[in-house]
Protein backbone atom coordinates (compact mmCIF):
# COMPACT_ATOMS: atom_id res chain seq x y z
CA MET A 1 432.65 290.26 -139.54
CA ASP A 2 432.17 292.27 -135.93
CA THR A 3 431.04 290.75 -132.70
CA LEU A 4 429.16 292.88 -130.07
CA THR A 5 429.46 293.11 -126.79
CA ASP A 6 427.77 294.90 -123.73
CA HIS A 7 429.92 296.70 -121.07
CA LYS A 8 431.19 293.87 -119.50
CA GLY A 9 432.69 292.53 -122.65
CA GLU A 10 429.54 289.36 -123.20
CA PRO A 11 427.59 289.22 -125.97
CA ALA A 12 425.40 291.89 -126.36
CA ARG A 13 422.05 290.66 -125.64
CA GLY A 14 418.70 292.39 -126.81
CA SER A 15 416.82 292.59 -123.48
CA SER A 16 419.85 294.22 -121.74
CA SER A 17 421.81 296.05 -123.90
CA GLY A 18 421.56 298.58 -126.88
CA ARG A 19 418.46 299.30 -128.57
CA TRP A 20 416.14 302.43 -127.74
CA ARG A 21 417.48 302.22 -124.25
CA ALA A 22 421.35 303.07 -125.64
CA SER A 23 420.30 304.76 -128.30
CA ARG A 24 418.54 307.51 -125.58
CA PHE A 25 421.55 308.63 -124.50
CA VAL A 26 423.40 308.70 -127.84
CA ILE A 27 420.73 310.80 -129.33
CA GLY A 28 421.04 313.07 -125.86
CA ALA A 29 424.55 313.62 -126.84
CA VAL A 30 423.95 314.11 -130.53
CA VAL A 31 421.63 316.82 -129.19
CA ALA A 32 423.78 318.77 -127.42
CA GLU A 33 426.55 318.25 -130.06
CA MET A 34 424.56 319.67 -132.93
CA SER A 35 423.42 322.67 -130.37
CA ALA A 36 426.82 323.27 -129.69
CA PHE A 37 427.88 323.12 -133.25
CA ASN A 38 424.47 325.10 -134.68
CA GLY A 39 425.10 327.48 -131.68
CA ILE A 40 428.46 328.74 -133.93
CA SER A 41 427.19 327.97 -137.47
CA ALA A 42 423.80 329.43 -137.77
CA ASN A 43 424.93 333.04 -137.29
CA LEU A 44 428.64 332.95 -138.46
CA ILE A 45 428.03 334.92 -140.98
CA MET A 46 426.83 337.80 -139.25
CA TYR A 47 429.75 337.59 -136.80
CA MET A 48 432.04 338.04 -139.98
CA MET A 49 430.09 340.57 -141.20
CA GLY A 50 430.07 342.47 -137.61
CA PRO A 51 433.15 342.18 -135.65
CA LEU A 52 435.26 340.69 -138.22
CA GLY A 53 434.16 343.50 -140.83
CA GLN A 54 434.11 341.51 -144.32
CA SER A 55 432.06 342.23 -147.22
CA THR A 56 428.97 339.99 -147.96
CA ALA A 57 430.62 338.12 -150.64
CA THR A 58 433.74 337.18 -148.61
CA ALA A 59 431.55 336.56 -145.53
CA ALA A 60 429.69 334.07 -147.64
CA ALA A 61 432.38 331.92 -149.14
CA ASN A 62 434.40 332.07 -145.53
CA VAL A 63 430.89 330.30 -144.15
CA ASN A 64 430.84 328.13 -147.39
CA THR A 65 434.66 327.02 -147.10
CA TRP A 66 434.31 326.03 -143.33
CA GLY A 67 431.19 324.34 -143.49
CA GLY A 68 432.49 322.39 -146.43
CA THR A 69 435.54 321.15 -144.53
CA ALA A 70 433.47 320.93 -141.94
CA MET A 71 431.58 318.57 -143.76
CA LEU A 72 434.26 316.99 -145.70
CA LEU A 73 436.70 316.05 -142.96
CA PRO A 74 434.55 313.37 -141.15
CA VAL A 75 435.56 310.79 -143.90
CA LEU A 76 439.06 311.35 -142.43
CA GLY A 77 437.45 310.72 -138.71
CA ALA A 78 435.49 307.78 -139.92
CA LEU A 79 438.59 306.10 -142.01
CA VAL A 80 440.63 306.37 -138.14
CA ALA A 81 438.00 305.03 -136.57
CA ASP A 82 436.81 302.12 -138.82
CA SER A 83 440.62 301.24 -139.40
CA PHE A 84 442.19 301.96 -136.13
CA LEU A 85 440.52 303.13 -133.38
CA GLY A 86 436.87 302.19 -133.27
CA CYS A 87 433.36 304.72 -132.90
CA TYR A 88 433.86 304.65 -128.72
CA SER A 89 437.27 305.63 -128.66
CA THR A 90 437.15 308.09 -131.29
CA ILE A 91 433.96 309.69 -129.87
CA VAL A 92 435.81 310.70 -126.71
CA LEU A 93 438.90 311.61 -128.16
CA SER A 94 436.85 314.01 -130.29
CA SER A 95 434.56 315.39 -127.59
CA ILE A 96 437.65 316.23 -125.79
CA LEU A 97 439.30 318.20 -128.79
CA TYR A 98 436.07 319.72 -129.67
CA ILE A 99 435.09 321.36 -125.81
CA LEU A 100 439.11 322.86 -126.62
CA GLY A 101 438.15 324.82 -130.23
CA LEU A 102 434.96 325.67 -128.46
CA GLY A 103 436.56 327.50 -125.53
CA LEU A 104 439.24 328.94 -127.58
CA LEU A 105 436.67 330.23 -130.06
CA THR A 106 435.19 332.09 -126.99
CA ILE A 107 438.24 333.76 -126.18
CA SER A 108 438.80 334.60 -129.35
CA ALA A 109 435.48 336.61 -129.49
CA ALA A 110 436.22 337.83 -126.60
CA LEU A 111 439.54 339.41 -127.13
CA THR A 112 437.99 340.78 -130.82
CA SER A 113 435.19 342.41 -128.09
CA LEU A 114 437.44 344.21 -125.86
CA GLN A 115 439.99 345.74 -128.76
CA ALA A 116 436.57 347.29 -130.34
CA SER A 117 435.41 348.88 -126.97
CA ASN A 118 438.49 349.96 -126.55
CA CYS A 119 438.93 351.70 -130.02
CA GLN A 120 435.70 353.28 -129.63
CA ALA A 121 436.34 354.28 -125.95
CA THR A 122 439.86 356.09 -127.89
CA ALA A 123 437.80 357.17 -130.61
CA THR A 124 441.23 356.92 -132.16
CA ASN A 125 440.86 357.58 -136.38
CA HIS A 126 442.48 353.80 -136.43
CA SER A 127 440.57 351.04 -137.85
CA CYS A 128 438.65 349.15 -135.19
CA THR A 129 438.79 346.14 -137.30
CA PRO A 130 440.72 342.82 -136.00
CA SER A 131 444.05 342.90 -136.51
CA VAL A 132 445.90 339.74 -138.57
CA LEU A 133 446.87 337.95 -135.56
CA GLN A 134 443.32 338.26 -134.18
CA ASN A 135 441.86 336.81 -137.61
CA LEU A 136 444.61 333.86 -137.42
CA PHE A 137 443.16 332.82 -133.62
CA PHE A 138 439.71 333.29 -134.37
CA PHE A 139 440.27 330.82 -137.60
CA PHE A 140 442.24 328.23 -136.19
CA ALA A 141 439.86 328.12 -133.36
CA LEU A 142 437.32 327.58 -136.19
CA TYR A 143 438.65 325.05 -137.95
CA LEU A 144 439.63 322.93 -134.82
CA VAL A 145 436.03 322.59 -134.42
CA ALA A 146 435.79 321.51 -137.71
CA ILE A 147 438.49 318.77 -136.98
CA ALA A 148 437.09 317.85 -133.97
CA GLN A 149 433.58 317.28 -134.87
CA ALA A 150 435.29 315.39 -138.40
CA GLY A 151 435.36 312.36 -135.58
CA HIS A 152 432.50 312.58 -133.35
CA LYS A 153 429.59 313.47 -135.99
CA PRO A 154 430.14 310.25 -138.21
CA CYS A 155 431.07 308.16 -135.46
CA ILE A 156 428.02 308.56 -132.79
CA GLN A 157 425.77 308.65 -136.04
CA ALA A 158 426.89 304.83 -136.59
CA PHE A 159 427.60 304.00 -132.74
CA GLY A 160 423.71 305.29 -132.27
CA ALA A 161 422.56 302.66 -135.22
CA ASP A 162 424.86 300.15 -134.66
CA GLN A 163 422.20 299.59 -131.19
CA PHE A 164 420.04 297.89 -133.35
CA ASP A 165 420.15 294.57 -135.19
CA SER A 166 419.69 294.82 -138.65
CA GLN A 167 419.33 290.61 -138.47
CA ASN A 168 416.75 290.97 -136.40
CA PRO A 169 413.10 292.19 -137.93
CA LYS A 170 412.04 294.29 -135.15
CA GLU A 171 415.12 295.70 -134.02
CA SER A 172 415.73 296.57 -138.40
CA GLU A 173 412.36 298.53 -138.33
CA GLU A 174 412.95 300.26 -134.87
CA LYS A 175 416.75 301.08 -136.57
CA SER A 176 414.96 302.72 -139.43
CA SER A 177 412.87 304.86 -136.99
CA PHE A 178 415.77 305.84 -134.83
CA PHE A 179 417.13 307.86 -138.23
CA ASN A 180 414.31 309.33 -138.07
CA TRP A 181 413.65 310.08 -134.40
CA TYR A 182 417.27 311.24 -134.34
CA TYR A 183 416.89 313.61 -136.47
CA PHE A 184 413.77 315.10 -134.34
CA SER A 185 415.13 315.20 -131.42
CA TYR A 186 418.32 316.83 -132.42
CA SER A 187 415.96 319.61 -134.26
CA VAL A 188 414.59 320.44 -131.31
CA GLY A 189 418.23 320.96 -129.58
CA ILE A 190 418.93 323.21 -132.72
CA LEU A 191 415.47 325.00 -132.78
CA LEU A 192 415.70 326.01 -129.05
CA THR A 193 419.66 326.74 -129.82
CA ILE A 194 418.47 329.20 -132.53
CA LEU A 195 416.02 330.96 -130.42
CA THR A 196 418.46 331.57 -127.60
CA VAL A 197 421.94 331.53 -128.32
CA VAL A 198 421.65 333.83 -131.51
CA TYR A 199 419.54 336.04 -129.49
CA ILE A 200 422.17 336.38 -127.15
CA GLN A 201 425.05 336.87 -130.05
CA ASP A 202 423.47 339.31 -131.86
CA ASN A 203 421.83 341.45 -128.80
CA LEU A 204 424.27 340.99 -125.83
CA ASP A 205 427.96 339.45 -126.24
CA TRP A 206 429.28 337.58 -128.86
CA SER A 207 431.67 335.69 -126.50
CA ILE A 208 428.50 334.39 -124.17
CA GLY A 209 427.06 333.52 -127.51
CA PHE A 210 430.39 331.09 -128.27
CA GLY A 211 430.60 329.76 -124.79
CA ILE A 212 427.26 328.27 -124.47
CA PRO A 213 428.18 325.98 -127.02
CA CYS A 214 431.07 324.90 -125.31
CA VAL A 215 429.10 324.30 -122.28
CA MET A 216 427.16 322.50 -124.52
CA MET A 217 429.71 320.44 -125.77
CA VAL A 218 430.73 319.15 -122.21
CA ALA A 219 427.13 318.16 -121.41
CA ALA A 220 427.25 315.86 -125.38
CA LEU A 221 430.22 314.04 -123.48
CA SER A 222 428.55 313.58 -120.40
CA LEU A 223 425.83 312.22 -121.78
CA PHE A 224 427.38 310.30 -123.79
CA LEU A 225 429.86 308.64 -121.02
CA LEU A 226 426.47 308.35 -118.86
CA GLY A 227 424.98 305.78 -121.33
CA ASN A 228 428.20 303.07 -121.01
CA ARG A 229 426.52 300.23 -118.91
CA THR A 230 423.34 300.57 -121.73
CA CYS A 231 425.54 299.94 -124.84
CA ARG A 232 426.52 297.67 -127.03
CA TYR A 233 430.02 297.64 -128.49
CA SER A 234 431.63 296.36 -131.70
CA VAL A 235 435.01 293.84 -130.86
CA ARG A 236 436.56 293.51 -134.62
CA LYS A 237 438.09 290.47 -135.44
CA LYS A 238 441.53 290.66 -136.64
CA ASP A 239 440.93 290.59 -140.45
CA LYS A 240 442.32 292.12 -143.24
CA ASN A 241 441.70 296.16 -143.20
CA PRO A 242 438.20 296.61 -144.99
CA LEU A 243 440.04 299.58 -146.84
CA LEU A 244 442.93 297.17 -147.72
CA ARG A 245 440.82 294.29 -149.21
CA ILE A 246 438.61 296.98 -151.29
CA GLY A 247 441.72 298.63 -152.59
CA LEU A 248 443.33 295.41 -153.41
CA VAL A 249 440.07 294.34 -155.42
CA ILE A 250 440.61 297.37 -157.56
CA VAL A 251 444.13 297.18 -157.89
CA ARG A 252 443.46 293.07 -158.97
CA ALA A 253 441.26 293.93 -161.36
CA PHE A 254 443.41 296.83 -162.98
CA ARG A 255 446.02 294.37 -163.38
CA ASN A 256 444.04 291.52 -164.75
CA ARG A 257 441.93 293.76 -167.13
CA ALA A 258 443.86 291.96 -170.07
CA SER A 259 444.04 288.58 -168.64
CA SER A 260 441.62 285.46 -169.04
CA PRO A 261 440.43 283.09 -166.44
CA VAL A 262 442.55 280.56 -165.71
CA MET A 263 440.71 279.34 -162.23
CA GLU A 264 437.05 279.98 -161.20
CA SER A 265 435.53 278.14 -158.11
CA ASP A 266 431.86 277.55 -157.82
CA GLU A 267 431.47 280.09 -155.53
CA VAL A 268 432.51 282.68 -158.20
CA GLU A 269 430.79 281.10 -161.67
CA ALA A 270 427.65 281.47 -159.33
CA TYR A 271 427.99 285.25 -158.45
CA LEU A 272 429.34 285.90 -162.06
CA VAL A 273 425.79 284.79 -163.56
CA HIS A 274 424.10 286.96 -160.65
CA GLN A 275 422.11 290.42 -161.59
CA SER A 276 424.49 292.57 -158.81
CA SER A 277 427.40 291.49 -161.20
CA GLN A 278 426.62 292.62 -164.21
CA GLN A 279 427.21 296.29 -162.82
CA TYR A 280 430.38 297.36 -163.05
CA LYS A 281 431.59 293.80 -164.43
CA PHE A 282 435.55 295.26 -164.66
CA LEU A 283 435.60 294.59 -160.98
CA ASN A 284 434.99 290.69 -162.13
CA LYS A 285 438.58 290.43 -163.05
CA ALA A 286 439.39 290.46 -159.81
CA LEU A 287 437.95 287.28 -159.22
CA TYR A 288 440.34 285.84 -161.63
CA LEU A 289 443.95 284.31 -160.93
CA PRO A 290 446.30 285.07 -164.49
CA ASN A 291 449.07 283.24 -165.92
CA SER A 292 451.41 285.86 -164.00
CA LEU A 293 450.50 284.96 -160.79
CA THR A 294 451.26 281.65 -159.14
CA ASP A 295 448.58 279.31 -157.53
CA SER A 296 449.69 280.77 -153.91
CA GLN A 297 448.56 283.71 -154.13
CA LYS A 298 445.55 284.11 -152.47
CA LEU A 299 442.59 285.45 -154.75
CA CYS A 300 439.83 288.07 -154.10
CA SER A 301 436.76 286.55 -152.53
CA VAL A 302 433.12 287.35 -153.17
CA LYS A 303 432.43 289.54 -150.84
CA ASP A 304 435.25 291.61 -151.52
CA VAL A 305 434.14 292.38 -154.82
CA GLU A 306 430.65 292.43 -154.14
CA ASP A 307 431.48 295.54 -151.04
CA THR A 308 433.78 297.36 -153.85
CA ARG A 309 430.88 297.16 -156.31
CA ALA A 310 428.55 298.47 -153.62
CA LEU A 311 431.03 301.51 -153.04
CA PHE A 312 430.90 302.27 -156.59
CA ARG A 313 426.87 301.85 -156.80
CA LEU A 314 426.95 304.73 -154.32
CA ILE A 315 428.90 307.34 -156.58
CA PRO A 316 426.21 308.28 -159.16
CA ILE A 317 423.62 308.78 -156.21
CA TRP A 318 426.07 310.77 -154.20
CA THR A 319 426.76 312.86 -157.09
CA THR A 320 423.45 313.78 -158.59
CA CYS A 321 422.63 315.26 -154.77
CA LEU A 322 425.46 317.62 -154.84
CA VAL A 323 423.11 319.87 -156.42
CA TYR A 324 420.56 319.62 -153.40
CA ALA A 325 423.63 320.62 -150.59
CA VAL A 326 424.25 323.70 -152.58
CA LEU A 327 420.44 324.72 -151.48
CA ILE A 328 421.34 323.80 -147.98
CA ALA A 329 424.19 326.19 -148.10
CA GLN A 330 421.85 328.79 -148.34
CA THR A 331 419.61 328.29 -145.17
CA THR A 332 422.73 329.29 -143.45
CA THR A 333 424.01 332.57 -145.74
CA PHE A 334 421.66 334.46 -148.19
CA PHE A 335 418.44 333.12 -146.57
CA THR A 336 419.99 334.75 -143.15
CA LYS A 337 420.89 337.87 -145.44
CA GLN A 338 417.62 338.15 -146.71
CA GLY A 339 415.74 337.98 -143.29
CA ALA A 340 418.40 340.73 -142.13
CA THR A 341 416.71 343.49 -144.25
CA MET A 342 413.35 342.50 -143.43
CA ASP A 343 410.60 343.60 -140.67
CA ARG A 344 411.29 340.73 -137.92
CA THR A 345 409.46 342.61 -135.50
CA ILE A 346 407.11 339.25 -133.71
CA LEU A 347 406.02 341.42 -130.74
CA SER A 348 405.83 344.83 -129.39
CA GLY A 349 409.71 345.98 -128.88
CA PHE A 350 410.98 342.69 -129.62
CA LYS A 351 413.16 341.61 -133.29
CA ILE A 352 413.95 338.41 -133.90
CA PRO A 353 417.33 338.07 -135.07
CA ALA A 354 418.03 337.01 -138.67
CA ALA A 355 419.40 333.91 -138.03
CA SER A 356 417.05 333.05 -136.22
CA LEU A 357 414.59 332.42 -138.68
CA GLN A 358 416.33 329.36 -139.31
CA CYS A 359 414.54 327.46 -136.43
CA PHE A 360 411.59 327.64 -139.05
CA ILE A 361 413.79 324.34 -140.91
CA GLY A 362 413.64 322.97 -137.21
CA VAL A 363 409.64 323.10 -136.84
CA GLY A 364 409.23 321.99 -140.65
CA ILE A 365 411.10 319.10 -139.09
CA ILE A 366 409.49 318.43 -135.94
CA LEU A 367 406.59 318.27 -137.40
CA PHE A 368 406.97 315.99 -140.44
CA VAL A 369 408.97 313.50 -138.55
CA PRO A 370 406.11 312.48 -136.60
CA VAL A 371 403.82 312.41 -139.14
CA TYR A 372 406.14 310.64 -141.53
CA ASP A 373 407.02 307.85 -139.06
CA ARG A 374 403.70 307.62 -137.56
CA LEU A 375 400.90 307.92 -140.52
CA PHE A 376 402.57 307.94 -143.62
CA ILE A 377 405.10 304.56 -143.27
CA PRO A 378 402.07 302.88 -141.59
CA ILE A 379 399.66 303.41 -144.89
CA ALA A 380 402.68 303.04 -147.32
CA ARG A 381 403.61 299.95 -145.17
CA SER A 382 399.88 298.30 -146.30
CA LEU A 383 399.99 299.16 -149.80
CA THR A 384 403.48 298.45 -150.74
CA GLY A 385 404.36 295.35 -148.45
CA ASN A 386 407.37 297.39 -147.73
CA PRO A 387 408.78 296.96 -144.10
CA ASN A 388 409.71 301.15 -144.50
CA GLY A 389 406.70 301.90 -146.57
CA ILE A 390 408.71 302.88 -149.36
CA THR A 391 412.28 302.60 -150.22
CA VAL A 392 415.02 304.89 -149.05
CA LEU A 393 416.03 306.29 -152.89
CA GLN A 394 412.26 307.10 -153.33
CA ARG A 395 412.37 309.08 -150.30
CA VAL A 396 415.31 310.95 -151.20
CA GLY A 397 413.73 311.39 -154.46
CA VAL A 398 410.62 312.99 -152.59
CA GLY A 399 413.07 315.51 -150.64
CA LEU A 400 414.72 316.66 -153.83
CA PHE A 401 411.93 317.46 -155.85
CA VAL A 402 410.53 319.51 -152.66
CA SER A 403 413.79 321.17 -152.81
CA ILE A 404 412.89 322.65 -156.31
CA ILE A 405 409.95 324.20 -155.19
CA CYS A 406 411.45 325.72 -152.47
CA MET A 407 414.19 327.47 -154.76
CA VAL A 408 411.21 328.54 -156.75
CA ASN A 409 409.60 330.19 -153.66
CA ALA A 410 413.14 331.42 -152.33
CA ALA A 411 413.19 333.09 -155.79
CA LEU A 412 409.75 334.49 -155.98
CA VAL A 413 410.01 336.43 -152.99
CA GLU A 414 412.95 337.57 -153.32
CA ARG A 415 411.24 339.07 -156.23
CA LYS A 416 409.13 340.57 -153.85
CA ARG A 417 411.45 342.04 -151.48
CA LEU A 418 413.34 343.34 -154.18
CA GLU A 419 410.04 345.23 -155.69
CA THR A 420 409.04 346.38 -151.94
CA ALA A 421 412.09 348.28 -151.90
CA LYS A 422 411.94 350.22 -155.05
CA SER A 423 408.55 351.45 -154.35
CA TYR A 424 408.95 353.23 -150.42
CA GLY A 425 412.40 354.92 -152.39
CA ILE A 426 414.97 353.08 -149.95
CA VAL A 427 416.98 351.10 -152.24
CA ASP A 428 420.01 352.80 -151.50
CA MET A 429 419.34 352.94 -147.99
CA PRO A 430 420.48 349.13 -147.28
CA ASN A 431 420.41 349.76 -143.02
CA ALA A 432 416.69 350.70 -143.50
CA THR A 433 414.15 347.97 -142.64
CA VAL A 434 412.31 346.94 -145.77
CA PRO A 435 408.19 347.10 -144.56
CA MET A 436 408.33 343.30 -145.47
CA SER A 437 407.17 340.65 -142.91
CA PHE A 438 409.60 338.03 -142.38
CA TRP A 439 406.81 335.65 -142.90
CA TRP A 440 406.96 335.93 -146.48
CA LEU A 441 410.60 333.92 -145.84
CA VAL A 442 408.81 331.25 -144.03
CA PRO A 443 407.55 329.29 -146.09
CA GLN A 444 411.49 328.47 -147.54
CA TYR A 445 412.48 327.75 -144.19
CA PHE A 446 409.49 325.60 -144.18
CA LEU A 447 410.11 323.40 -147.35
CA SER A 448 414.11 323.20 -146.33
CA GLY A 449 413.22 321.41 -143.37
CA ALA A 450 410.72 319.03 -145.42
CA THR A 451 413.66 318.39 -147.61
CA PHE A 452 415.77 317.43 -144.86
CA VAL A 453 413.55 314.76 -143.80
CA PHE A 454 412.95 312.97 -146.93
CA SER A 455 416.18 313.68 -148.63
CA LEU A 456 418.91 314.20 -145.68
CA ILE A 457 417.09 311.70 -143.08
CA GLY A 458 416.94 309.14 -146.39
CA LEU A 459 420.65 309.97 -147.45
CA GLN A 460 422.17 308.87 -143.78
CA GLU A 461 419.74 305.33 -143.93
CA PHE A 462 420.78 304.81 -147.47
CA PHE A 463 424.89 305.38 -146.37
CA TYR A 464 424.68 303.75 -143.76
CA ASP A 465 423.01 300.49 -144.80
CA GLN A 466 424.86 300.26 -148.17
CA PHE A 467 428.30 300.31 -147.11
CA PRO A 468 429.92 297.16 -145.83
CA LYS A 469 429.53 296.16 -142.26
CA GLU A 470 433.19 297.16 -141.49
CA LEU A 471 432.62 300.78 -142.67
CA LYS A 472 429.60 301.73 -141.40
CA SER A 473 431.45 304.75 -139.95
CA VAL A 474 433.00 305.62 -143.45
CA GLY A 475 429.36 305.20 -144.89
CA ILE A 476 427.77 308.14 -142.27
CA SER A 477 431.09 310.04 -143.53
CA LEU A 478 430.43 309.92 -147.36
CA TYR A 479 426.62 311.12 -146.25
CA LEU A 480 428.19 314.28 -144.54
CA SER A 481 430.65 314.98 -147.04
CA PHE A 482 427.89 315.74 -150.01
CA THR A 483 427.29 318.41 -148.29
CA GLY A 484 430.39 319.41 -147.28
CA VAL A 485 431.24 319.25 -150.91
CA GLY A 486 427.91 321.03 -151.82
CA SER A 487 429.42 324.04 -149.78
CA PHE A 488 432.56 324.27 -151.69
CA LEU A 489 430.28 324.13 -154.75
CA SER A 490 428.50 326.99 -153.66
CA SER A 491 431.40 329.20 -152.05
CA PHE A 492 432.77 328.47 -155.70
CA LEU A 493 429.43 329.63 -157.81
CA VAL A 494 429.32 332.67 -155.73
CA SER A 495 432.69 333.72 -156.24
CA ALA A 496 432.00 332.87 -160.19
CA ILE A 497 429.24 334.64 -160.49
CA ASP A 498 430.27 337.73 -158.40
CA LYS A 499 433.54 338.09 -160.54
CA ALA A 500 431.35 337.62 -163.59
CA THR A 501 428.66 340.48 -162.76
CA CYS A 502 430.24 343.01 -161.35
CA VAL A 503 432.16 344.04 -164.88
CA ASP A 504 431.13 347.46 -166.53
CA GLY A 505 430.43 349.20 -163.31
CA ARG A 506 427.49 346.91 -163.10
CA GLU A 507 426.03 345.48 -159.40
CA SER A 508 427.30 341.98 -158.63
CA TRP A 509 424.24 339.70 -158.15
CA PHE A 510 425.61 339.66 -154.33
CA ALA A 511 426.41 343.10 -153.86
CA ASP A 512 426.72 344.44 -150.41
CA ASN A 513 423.85 346.31 -150.92
CA VAL A 514 421.54 343.84 -150.89
CA ASN A 515 418.44 345.99 -152.25
CA ARG A 516 420.85 346.02 -155.34
CA ALA A 517 421.97 342.63 -155.78
CA HIS A 518 420.43 340.00 -157.24
CA LEU A 519 419.69 336.91 -155.13
CA ASP A 520 416.69 336.07 -157.23
CA TYR A 521 418.44 335.42 -160.32
CA PHE A 522 420.58 333.04 -158.11
CA TYR A 523 417.86 331.48 -157.01
CA TRP A 524 416.44 330.66 -160.14
CA LEU A 525 419.77 329.20 -161.09
CA LEU A 526 419.72 326.36 -158.53
CA ALA A 527 416.42 325.83 -159.44
CA GLY A 528 417.60 324.95 -162.81
CA PHE A 529 420.28 322.86 -161.58
CA SER A 530 417.96 320.89 -159.16
CA ALA A 531 415.80 320.19 -161.69
CA ILE A 532 418.74 318.32 -163.88
CA GLY A 533 420.03 317.01 -160.91
CA PHE A 534 416.36 315.78 -159.84
CA ILE A 535 415.92 313.96 -163.51
CA ALA A 536 419.68 312.36 -163.37
CA PHE A 537 419.48 311.13 -159.69
CA LEU A 538 415.96 309.43 -160.68
CA SER A 539 418.09 307.70 -163.73
CA PHE A 540 420.47 306.01 -161.54
CA ALA A 541 417.95 305.16 -158.84
CA ARG A 542 415.94 303.20 -161.17
CA SER A 543 418.36 301.14 -161.60
CA TYR A 544 420.32 300.60 -158.18
CA ILE A 545 420.70 297.06 -156.82
CA TYR A 546 420.55 297.27 -152.71
CA ARG A 547 423.01 295.97 -150.92
CA LYS A 548 421.87 292.85 -148.87
CA GLU A 549 422.97 293.55 -145.08
CA ASP A 550 426.24 291.14 -143.85
CA SER A 551 424.91 288.31 -142.29
């Protein structure tokens, strides 16, 4: 087990280190980092369709591929942190790499803008689209950002949660609340970023719009270093690597699959009759010493087997949430594409950028988090006796159900938008504004924010709590990875449906002229998949056995 110390290397005490005094600096750094990340990702599809000159389907696929990679790489970053560097060092090194990537992205945007200006000024017949070299430079910088955040995201979330002692009842409640206010705070930061940075990107200059996130990342690193003296740090004992222990259990269980036990301790016998040992029973074979081994060889411990079993129990939950992750991917791609065609005027002479409509996700989170944390939990706690009001998986399930309603709403609104374009005779005028207010889109963004409060925050807490203590960063990275896989699935679905629906001269569901596309069909398809995923989730969640926190 790890030992917690303060900045002086002395045993950490709740009265002088950790808890909210430390987590406020961590949350501040997270707000700055997420603002920087969303300053890039929120409007990325518009940059690819604009300055880079990509088609709608290609841009959506590229955004989903990058987003998927960005959410999968944290698994590697967390493994490096938990096995070698530790959270603190990984956060600092990743932040430096993050700043470098954002700086290169800013230079790339500036060069593309300069090339486009020169092309227009000379009025040549040559294409004004960026060269292959410029595209390579842009994607190199973009994926450098993905690599950098891979070490930052899982580690800083785990580091923030580590400031609360799960063995202390008061701090355990505070830790659960930390995840709520963590999401609340960075949603405020994202909201401000989307309203300002996206506007600058669309109306002023893309290089400035990419430069601001770089400055924000400098602020994130500064805030994190500023809180050094208030934080608790994990000092790991020189035990066997936790990943090796889990790997050994799997290997030993496989090798012993045909063996019968020769030696069992009282602890093993007591464990084998426990309820949790009845799931994935083949792992119990790792506790046996077959005839082919010598008595001097060390057996896998009960803790090693239980940690491995806990990881196996997470797989069905992770898998059934993948459809929800596909839904999340639409908020930064096709939701934005819809908004770009609609009337976005909010004041005389001022039109809100299409990507800025994502701010309503942040508004939903900002409104729902205080209601959930200060009103819903106390009421539910008095009824259920659960310190957190309801179980984490019940919380996730509520969000998954709301996500179905969200996609049904999105399909109905898109159907209305297509009918409006047809009634005004502008179907073949893709650059014309459909006389339909952007407020029609607000409910689907708002409902997305509600699902974030229930499902995303719930999954974040779930994967952190259910992983072994030595692998908390890996737990957070697994939570992040499901959104990454969802982005890849979204990209695959878009590409496959695009090819399948544009045969025999028919318009693709994702035609560049969105007035002839059928995003409504796509949303109905996702709503159906979501309903199936929700039913599967309920089945696995009902039989899930929660892992007890290490003492």
